[in-house]
């Protein structure tokens, strides 16, 4: 009997790349017409695997999916999946942690350049008021020799540091697991969080969001920053205590903020931080390129195929499931 794979939801034009890969095991692909729990419970009853983007794969869905051996998450975070239930029931959860490192680091550098060179401002101003209207009173720094503070030195933080160094920036890093020799190898200065905040012209966040990092940049941390510094967040909105940021931006304690993510996953257009003059906002697009999304689709589908072929996929999120997994690999 052919394997059956349920795709709960997706945000790209089509699922042809997944179908091509799942075709290697002649799997039938079922695409959910909507991501409600009721629909997913009905559709998961006889599937062997589930691929999911943002839909909630709840305890009830996983309990209904009696034959399911693998849930593949399109992306880095797995917070839309009841991983505990999956683990208890022997279902392997896979994820894709590395499909957009180049995109997010490009985006971070893009925000630094756009902020500093006032590119979006001048573009809008020129179209509205014409050529030759721009005053040169605004603060534009020579980036070379300025300091970029990178908080979190994983895949994306390292890539941002490498790119910033090409612009001649000094890179200061705070990341608990960073060793002295790694800092030396990467040509960055390992510093305390306090030093980083006090000395950086740009502070960029690249840590995961968890109980320890939630609100890690609050009133106290912002008060340590230079008054001409810019806070950049292409990681997760919850890392910043937004009320403290709003207060600091209102009182010009810091120069501005460039944000791709906010506490609210779908902030309203009249969100007070979005509408401030000293913020530069993109709507959670840092991960996106045609290449990154194709890589995401292919890697997520490949992991599901590998589990069904009893092969170890590259990224298992709930490794503790392996000894009692429904599908031994
Ligand atoms: P990673 O796991 O490779 O690196 C995270 C780094 O943060 C690690 O070096 C870790 O030691 C460090 N860290 C953990 N806790 C810390 C703390 N309290 N203080 C300082 N450093 C700490 O992750 P990554 O691939 O570099 O991704 C970073 C984050 O970017 C992800 O967690 C994700 O939330 C976010 N992200 C955003 C987008 C987007 O589109 N905006 C896309 C992908 C990833």
CSV table of C-alpha atoms in Angstrom, one decimal, residues 106-214:
chain,number,residue,atom,x,y,z
A,106,UNK,CA,21.9,39.4,4.3
A,107,UNK,CA,18.7,40.9,5.7
A,108,UNK,CA,20.5,42.0,8.9
A,109,UNK,CA,23.3,43.7,7.0
A,110,UNK,CA,20.6,45.2,4.7
A,111,UNK,CA,18.9,46.8,7.7
A,112,UNK,CA,22.2,48.2,8.9
A,113,UNK,CA,23.0,49.6,5.5
A,114,UNK,CA,19.5,50.9,4.8
A,115,UNK,CA,19.3,52.5,8.3
A,116,UNK,CA,22.7,54.1,8.1
A,117,UNK,CA,22.6,55.3,4.5
A,118,UNK,CA,19.0,56.4,5.0
A,119,UNK,CA,18.1,54.5,1.8
A,120,UNK,CA,14.3,54.0,2.3
A,121,UNK,CA,14.0,57.6,3.6
A,122,UNK,CA,15.7,59.1,0.6
A,123,UNK,CA,13.9,56.9,-1.8
A,124,UNK,CA,10.5,58.0,-0.4
A,125,UNK,CA,11.6,61.7,0.0
A,126,UNK,CA,12.9,61.9,-3.6
A,127,UNK,CA,9.7,60.4,-5.1
A,128,UNK,CA,7.5,62.7,-3.0
A,129,UNK,CA,9.5,66.0,-3.1
A,130,UNK,CA,12.0,65.6,-6.0
A,131,UNK,CA,15.7,65.7,-6.4
A,132,UNK,CA,18.0,68.0,-4.5
A,133,UNK,CA,15.6,68.3,-1.6
A,134,UNK,CA,17.5,66.2,0.9
A,135,UNK,CA,19.1,68.0,3.8
A,136,UNK,CA,22.4,66.5,4.9
A,137,UNK,CA,21.8,67.2,8.6
A,138,UNK,CA,21.0,63.6,9.4
A,139,UNK,CA,23.4,61.2,11.1
A,140,UNK,CA,25.1,59.0,8.6
A,141,UNK,CA,28.1,57.1,10.0
A,142,UNK,CA,31.2,55.8,8.2
A,143,UNK,CA,30.5,52.2,8.9
A,144,UNK,CA,34.1,51.1,8.6
A,145,UNK,CA,35.6,50.9,12.1
A,146,UNK,CA,32.2,51.2,13.8
A,147,UNK,CA,31.2,48.3,16.2
A,148,UNK,CA,28.5,45.8,15.5
A,149,UNK,CA,27.5,43.9,18.7
A,150,UNK,CA,26.2,40.4,17.9
A,151,UNK,CA,24.2,38.6,20.6
A,152,UNK,CA,24.1,34.9,19.9
A,153,UNK,CA,26.9,33.4,17.8
A,154,UNK,CA,25.3,30.5,16.1
A,155,UNK,CA,24.7,29.9,12.4
A,156,UNK,CA,23.2,33.3,11.7
A,157,UNK,CA,25.3,35.4,14.2
A,158,UNK,CA,28.5,34.0,12.6
A,159,UNK,CA,27.3,34.8,9.1
A,160,UNK,CA,26.3,38.3,10.1
A,161,UNK,CA,29.8,38.8,11.7
A,162,UNK,CA,31.6,37.6,8.6
A,163,UNK,CA,29.6,39.9,6.3
A,164,UNK,CA,30.0,42.9,8.7
A,165,UNK,CA,33.7,42.4,8.7
A,166,UNK,CA,33.8,42.8,4.9
A,167,UNK,CA,32.5,46.3,5.5
A,168,UNK,CA,35.4,47.0,7.9
A,169,UNK,CA,33.2,46.8,11.0
A,170,UNK,CA,34.6,45.7,14.3
A,171,UNK,CA,32.5,42.8,15.7
A,172,UNK,CA,31.9,42.3,19.4
A,173,UNK,CA,30.1,39.1,20.4
A,174,UNK,CA,28.2,38.0,23.5
A,175,UNK,CA,27.3,34.3,23.4
A,176,UNK,CA,27.6,32.1,26.5
A,177,UNK,CA,29.1,29.1,24.7
A,178,UNK,CA,31.6,31.1,22.7
A,179,UNK,CA,35.2,30.0,23.4
A,180,UNK,CA,38.2,32.3,23.2
A,181,UNK,CA,39.8,30.3,20.3
A,182,UNK,CA,36.5,30.4,18.3
A,183,UNK,CA,36.4,34.2,18.8
A,184,UNK,CA,39.9,34.4,17.6
A,185,UNK,CA,39.3,32.1,14.6
A,186,UNK,CA,36.3,34.3,13.5
A,187,UNK,CA,38.1,37.6,14.1
A,188,UNK,CA,35.6,38.8,16.6
A,189,UNK,CA,36.0,40.2,20.2
A,190,UNK,CA,34.4,38.1,22.9
A,191,UNK,CA,32.8,40.5,25.4
A,192,UNK,CA,30.3,40.6,28.2
A,193,UNK,CA,26.7,41.6,27.4
A,194,UNK,CA,27.3,44.9,29.3
A,195,UNK,CA,30.4,45.8,27.3
A,196,UNK,CA,28.6,44.9,24.1
A,197,UNK,CA,25.7,47.1,24.9
A,198,UNK,CA,27.8,50.0,26.0
A,199,UNK,CA,30.2,50.0,23.0
A,200,UNK,CA,28.2,48.9,20.0
A,201,UNK,CA,26.8,51.3,17.3
A,202,UNK,CA,24.5,48.5,16.1
A,203,UNK,CA,23.3,45.7,18.4
A,204,UNK,CA,21.9,42.7,16.6
A,205,UNK,CA,20.0,39.8,18.2
A,206,UNK,CA,20.5,36.2,17.0
A,207,UNK,CA,19.5,34.0,19.9
A,208,UNK,CA,16.7,31.5,20.1
A,209,UNK,CA,13.6,32.5,22.1
A,210,UNK,CA,13.2,30.5,25.3
A,211,UNK,CA,12.6,31.1,29.0
A,212,UNK,CA,16.1,32.5,29.5
A,213,UNK,CA,16.1,34.9,26.5
A,214,UNK,CA,12.5,36.1,26.7
